[in-house]
CSV table of C-alpha atoms and ligand atoms in Angstrom, one decimal:
chain,number,residue,atom,x,y,z
A,587,MET,CA,81.7,86.9,129.6
A,588,GLY,CA,83.2,85.0,126.7
A,589,PHE,CA,86.0,85.8,124.3
A,590,LEU,CA,86.0,88.7,121.8
A,591,SER,CA,84.4,87.9,118.5
A,592,VAL,CA,86.9,87.5,115.6
A,593,LEU,CA,85.7,90.9,114.1
A,594,THR,CA,86.2,92.7,117.4
A,595,MET,CA,89.5,91.1,117.9
A,596,ALA,CA,90.6,92.2,114.4
A,597,GLN,CA,89.7,95.8,115.3
A,598,ARG,CA,91.4,95.6,118.7
A,599,LEU,CA,94.7,94.4,117.0
A,600,VAL,CA,94.4,97.2,114.4
A,601,ALA,CA,93.6,99.9,117.0
A,602,GLU,CA,96.8,99.0,118.8
A,603,ARG,CA,98.9,99.6,115.7
A,604,ALA,CA,97.2,102.3,113.6
A,605,ALA,CA,98.0,105.7,115.0
A,606,PRO,CA,96.1,109.0,114.3
A,607,GLY,CA,97.2,110.3,110.9
A,608,ALA,CA,98.1,106.9,109.5
A,609,THR,CA,97.3,105.4,106.0
A,610,VAL,CA,95.2,102.2,106.2
A,611,VAL,CA,93.2,100.0,103.9
A,612,ASP,CA,89.8,98.2,104.1
A,613,ALA,CA,90.3,95.5,101.5
A,614,THR,CA,86.6,94.4,101.6
A,615,ALA,CA,84.4,97.4,102.4
A,616,GLY,CA,81.1,95.4,102.4
A,617,GLY,CA,78.7,97.2,104.7
A,618,GLY,CA,81.4,99.7,105.8
A,619,VAL,CA,81.7,98.6,109.5
A,620,ASP,CA,85.5,98.3,109.3
A,621,THR,CA,85.8,101.3,107.0
A,622,LEU,CA,84.1,103.5,109.6
A,623,PHE,CA,86.2,101.9,112.4
A,624,LEU,CA,89.4,102.7,110.4
A,625,ALA,CA,88.3,106.2,109.6
A,626,ARG,CA,87.7,106.9,113.3
A,627,THR,CA,90.9,105.2,114.4
A,628,VAL,CA,93.3,107.2,112.1
A,629,GLY,CA,91.1,110.3,112.3
A,630,PRO,CA,91.4,113.6,110.6
A,631,GLY,CA,94.8,113.7,108.9
A,632,GLY,CA,94.6,110.0,108.2
A,633,ARG,CA,93.6,108.3,105.0
A,634,VAL,CA,91.5,105.1,104.4
A,635,TYR,CA,91.4,103.3,101.1
A,636,ALA,CA,88.4,101.1,100.9
A,637,PHE,CA,88.0,98.5,98.1
A,638,ASP,CA,85.0,96.5,97.0
A,639,VAL,CA,83.9,95.0,93.7
A,640,GLN,CA,80.2,95.7,94.3
A,641,GLU,CA,78.7,99.2,93.9
A,642,GLU,CA,76.1,98.1,96.4
A,643,ALA,CA,78.7,97.6,99.1
A,644,LEU,CA,80.4,100.9,98.4
A,645,ALA,CA,77.0,102.7,98.6
A,646,ARG,CA,76.3,101.0,101.9
A,647,THR,CA,79.7,102.1,103.1
A,648,GLN,CA,79.2,105.7,101.9
A,649,LYS,CA,75.8,105.8,103.7
A,650,ARG,CA,77.4,104.5,107.0
A,651,LEU,CA,80.1,107.2,106.7
A,652,LEU,CA,77.5,109.9,106.0
A,653,GLU,CA,75.4,108.8,109.0
A,654,ALA,CA,78.6,109.0,111.2
A,655,GLY,CA,79.2,112.5,110.1
A,656,GLY,CA,81.6,112.1,107.2
A,657,ALA,CA,80.9,112.3,103.5
A,658,GLY,CA,83.4,109.8,102.3
A,659,GLY,CA,85.4,112.8,101.3
A,660,ASP,CA,88.3,114.6,103.1
A,661,GLY,CA,86.8,114.0,106.5
A,662,ALA,CA,87.1,117.7,107.4
A,663,GLY,CA,85.3,118.6,110.6
A,664,THR,CA,83.9,115.1,111.1
A,665,GLY,CA,86.5,113.5,113.3
A,666,LEU,CA,86.9,111.0,110.5
A,667,ALA,CA,89.8,110.4,108.2
A,668,GLU,CA,89.7,111.1,104.5
A,669,VAL,CA,88.1,108.0,102.9
A,670,LEU,CA,88.6,106.9,99.3
A,671,LEU,CA,86.0,104.4,98.1
A,672,LEU,CA,87.5,102.3,95.3
A,673,HIS,CA,85.3,100.2,93.0
A,674,ALA,CA,88.0,97.7,92.3
A,675,GLY,CA,89.3,94.3,93.4
A,676,HIS,CA,91.6,94.3,96.4
A,677,GLU,CA,94.1,92.4,94.2
A,678,GLU,CA,94.7,95.8,92.5
A,679,MET,CA,95.6,97.5,95.7
A,680,ALA,CA,99.3,97.9,94.9
A,681,ASP,CA,98.4,99.7,91.6
A,682,ARG,CA,95.6,101.8,93.2
A,683,LEU,CA,97.6,103.2,96.2
A,684,PRO,CA,100.1,106.0,95.3
A,685,ALA,CA,103.8,105.1,95.3
A,686,GLU,CA,104.4,107.2,98.3
A,687,ALA,CA,102.1,105.0,100.4
A,688,HIS,CA,104.0,101.8,99.5
A,689,GLY,CA,105.8,100.4,102.5
A,690,ARG,CA,104.0,103.0,104.8
A,691,VAL,CA,100.5,101.5,105.4
A,692,SER,CA,99.8,100.8,109.0
A,693,ALA,CA,96.9,98.3,108.7
A,694,ILE,CA,95.0,96.4,106.1
A,695,MET,CA,91.8,94.6,107.0
A,696,PHE,CA,90.3,91.7,105.0
A,697,ASN,CA,86.8,90.4,105.9
A,698,LEU,CA,86.4,87.6,103.4
A,699,GLY,CA,83.2,85.9,102.2
A,700,TYR,CA,80.1,87.7,101.0
A,701,LEU,CA,78.1,90.8,101.7
A,702,PRO,CA,75.3,89.9,104.1
A,703,GLY,CA,72.0,90.7,102.5
A,704,GLY,CA,73.6,91.7,99.3
A,705,SER,CA,71.8,91.3,95.9
A,706,GLY,CA,74.9,90.7,93.9
A,707,THR,CA,75.3,87.5,91.9
A,708,GLY,CA,77.9,85.9,89.8
A,709,ALA,CA,80.5,84.3,91.9
A,710,LEU,CA,79.8,80.6,91.6
A,711,ASP,CA,78.4,79.4,88.2
A,712,GLY,CA,76.9,82.8,87.7
A,713,ASP,CA,74.7,82.3,90.7
A,714,GLY,CA,74.7,83.1,94.4
A,715,PRO,CA,76.3,86.0,96.2
A,716,VAL,CA,79.6,87.7,95.1
A,717,ILE,CA,82.2,86.0,97.3
A,718,THR,CA,85.9,86.6,97.7
A,719,MET,CA,87.9,84.0,95.7
A,720,PRO,CA,91.2,82.2,96.5
A,721,GLY,CA,93.2,83.5,93.5
A,722,THR,CA,92.4,87.2,94.0
A,723,THR,CA,92.5,86.9,97.8
A,724,LEU,CA,96.1,85.4,97.7
A,725,ALA,CA,97.2,88.1,95.2
A,726,ALA,CA,95.8,90.8,97.5
A,727,LEU,CA,97.4,89.3,100.6
A,728,ALA,CA,100.8,89.3,98.8
A,729,ALA,CA,100.3,92.9,97.8
A,730,ALA,CA,99.2,93.8,101.3
A,731,LEU,CA,102.5,92.5,102.8
A,732,ARG,CA,104.4,94.7,100.3
A,733,LEU,CA,102.4,97.8,101.1
A,734,LEU,CA,102.6,97.5,104.9
A,735,ALA,CA,105.2,99.4,106.9
A,736,PRO,CA,107.4,97.5,109.3
A,737,GLY,CA,105.3,96.9,112.4
A,738,GLY,CA,102.1,97.2,110.3
A,739,ILE,CA,99.4,94.6,110.5
A,740,ALA,CA,97.1,92.8,108.1
A,741,THR,CA,94.0,91.1,109.6
A,742,VAL,CA,92.2,88.4,107.7
A,743,VAL,CA,88.8,87.1,108.8
A,744,VAL,CA,88.2,83.7,107.0
A,745,TYR,CA,84.8,82.1,106.5
A,746,PRO,CA,84.9,78.4,105.8
A,747,GLY,CA,81.2,77.9,106.3
A,748,HIS,CA,79.6,79.0,103.0
A,749,GLN,CA,79.8,77.4,99.5
A,750,GLY,CA,83.3,77.9,98.3
A,751,GLY,CA,84.5,79.2,101.6
A,752,GLN,CA,86.4,76.1,102.7
A,753,ASP,CA,88.5,76.2,99.4
A,754,GLU,CA,89.4,79.8,100.1
A,755,ALA,CA,90.1,79.1,103.8
A,756,SER,CA,92.4,76.2,102.9
A,757,ALA,CA,94.2,78.4,100.3
A,758,VAL,CA,94.7,81.1,103.0
A,759,ASP,CA,95.9,78.6,105.6
A,760,ASP,CA,98.5,77.1,103.2
A,761,TRP,CA,99.7,80.5,102.0
A,762,ILE,CA,100.1,81.8,105.6
A,763,SER,CA,101.8,78.6,106.7
A,764,ALA,CA,104.4,79.1,104.0
A,765,LEU,CA,105.3,82.7,104.9
A,766,PRO,CA,108.9,83.1,106.1
A,767,ASP,CA,109.3,83.7,109.9
A,768,GLU,CA,111.9,86.3,109.2
A,769,THR,CA,109.5,88.7,107.5
A,770,VAL,CA,106.1,88.1,109.2
A,771,GLN,CA,104.8,87.2,112.6
A,772,ALA,CA,101.5,85.3,112.3
A,773,LEU,CA,98.7,84.9,114.8
A,774,LEU,CA,95.6,82.6,114.6
A,775,TYR,CA,92.5,83.4,116.7
A,776,ARG,CA,89.9,80.7,116.5
A,777,PHE,CA,87.1,79.0,118.3
A,778,PRO,CA,88.0,75.3,117.9
A,779,LYS,CA,84.7,74.0,119.5
A,780,ARG,CA,82.7,75.8,116.8
A,781,PRO,CA,83.4,73.9,113.5
A,782,GLY,CA,82.8,76.0,110.4
A,783,SER,CA,82.8,79.3,112.3
A,784,PRO,CA,84.9,82.2,111.1
A,785,TYR,CA,88.5,82.7,112.3
A,786,LEU,CA,91.1,85.4,112.2
A,787,TYR,CA,94.6,85.6,111.1
A,788,ALA,CA,96.8,88.6,112.0
A,789,LEU,CA,100.1,89.2,110.2
A,790,GLU,CA,102.5,91.7,111.6
A,791,LYS,CA,105.3,92.7,109.2
A,792,LYS,CA,108.7,92.6,110.7
B,1109,LIG,C1,82.1,89.9,104.4
B,1109,LIG,S1,81.9,91.2,103.3
B,1109,LIG,C2,82.8,92.5,104.0
B,1109,LIG,C3,82.2,93.0,105.3
B,1109,LIG,C4,82.7,94.4,105.7
B,1109,LIG,N1,84.1,94.3,106.1
B,1109,LIG,C5,81.9,95.1,106.8
B,1109,LIG,O1,82.5,95.5,107.8
B,1109,LIG,O2,80.7,95.2,106.6
B,1109,LIG,C6,83.0,90.8,101.9
B,1109,LIG,C7,83.0,91.8,100.8
B,1109,LIG,O3,84.1,91.5,99.9
B,1109,LIG,C8,83.7,91.9,98.6
B,1109,LIG,N2,84.6,91.4,97.6
B,1109,LIG,C9,84.5,90.2,96.9
B,1109,LIG,N3,85.6,90.0,96.1
B,1109,LIG,C10,86.3,91.1,96.2
B,1109,LIG,C11,87.6,91.6,95.7
B,1109,LIG,N4,88.2,90.9,94.8
B,1109,LIG,N5,88.1,92.8,96.0
B,1109,LIG,C12,87.4,93.6,97.0
B,1109,LIG,N6,86.3,93.2,97.6
B,1109,LIG,C13,85.7,92.0,97.2
B,1109,LIG,C14,82.3,91.6,98.5
B,1109,LIG,O4,81.6,92.3,97.5
B,1109,LIG,C15,81.8,91.8,99.9
B,1109,LIG,O5,81.2,93.1,100.0
């Protein structure tokens, strides 16, 4: 049977904590898989903020939402939450979410790395795919912990396998290791017999 994939485990942990009507964030919209999952999970009355630095990713996300019955708008009549697609870096999330949402967000999902099949370039030496980067990722993680409600969860899928991925993975490992136990409970979900494979952190705010 095997264990759940890191992506499915992230969704499982979020689904247990994000109630209908909640406010949630997809920090890396990409192809929109997690955005749609979040929109279904918090449903009508809920709100999803989805960030990506690539127009292409937001277009893919919008298409996925439309195909699922939502317009990326207010979700009326679709069974989906209102979804706000933000063409911005996740490191801006504290500025982009309204003040009334601060400290009230139920879940924030990060899926680091690059957009599979994406045409974007510019991350490393102006070449290669657009990837998430350690500096902005750590800034966004810090912002995420401030935005979460007590009991809220941040999930972070880390990809050490691509060029630049190990640097980011090490930065995330170190940052999470240094978090104070009094404020955050941290979980690591990993397949140790598969070197270089993605792994998942979950952070529950106390
Ligand atoms: C692995 S993909 C996300 C996959 C997505 N969660 C899904 O379900 O399809 C990573 C995404 O992060 C985006 N990204 C890179 N840097 C970013 C940043 N600073 N802020 C927000 N998104 C960023 C990339 O453009 C890419 O689309």
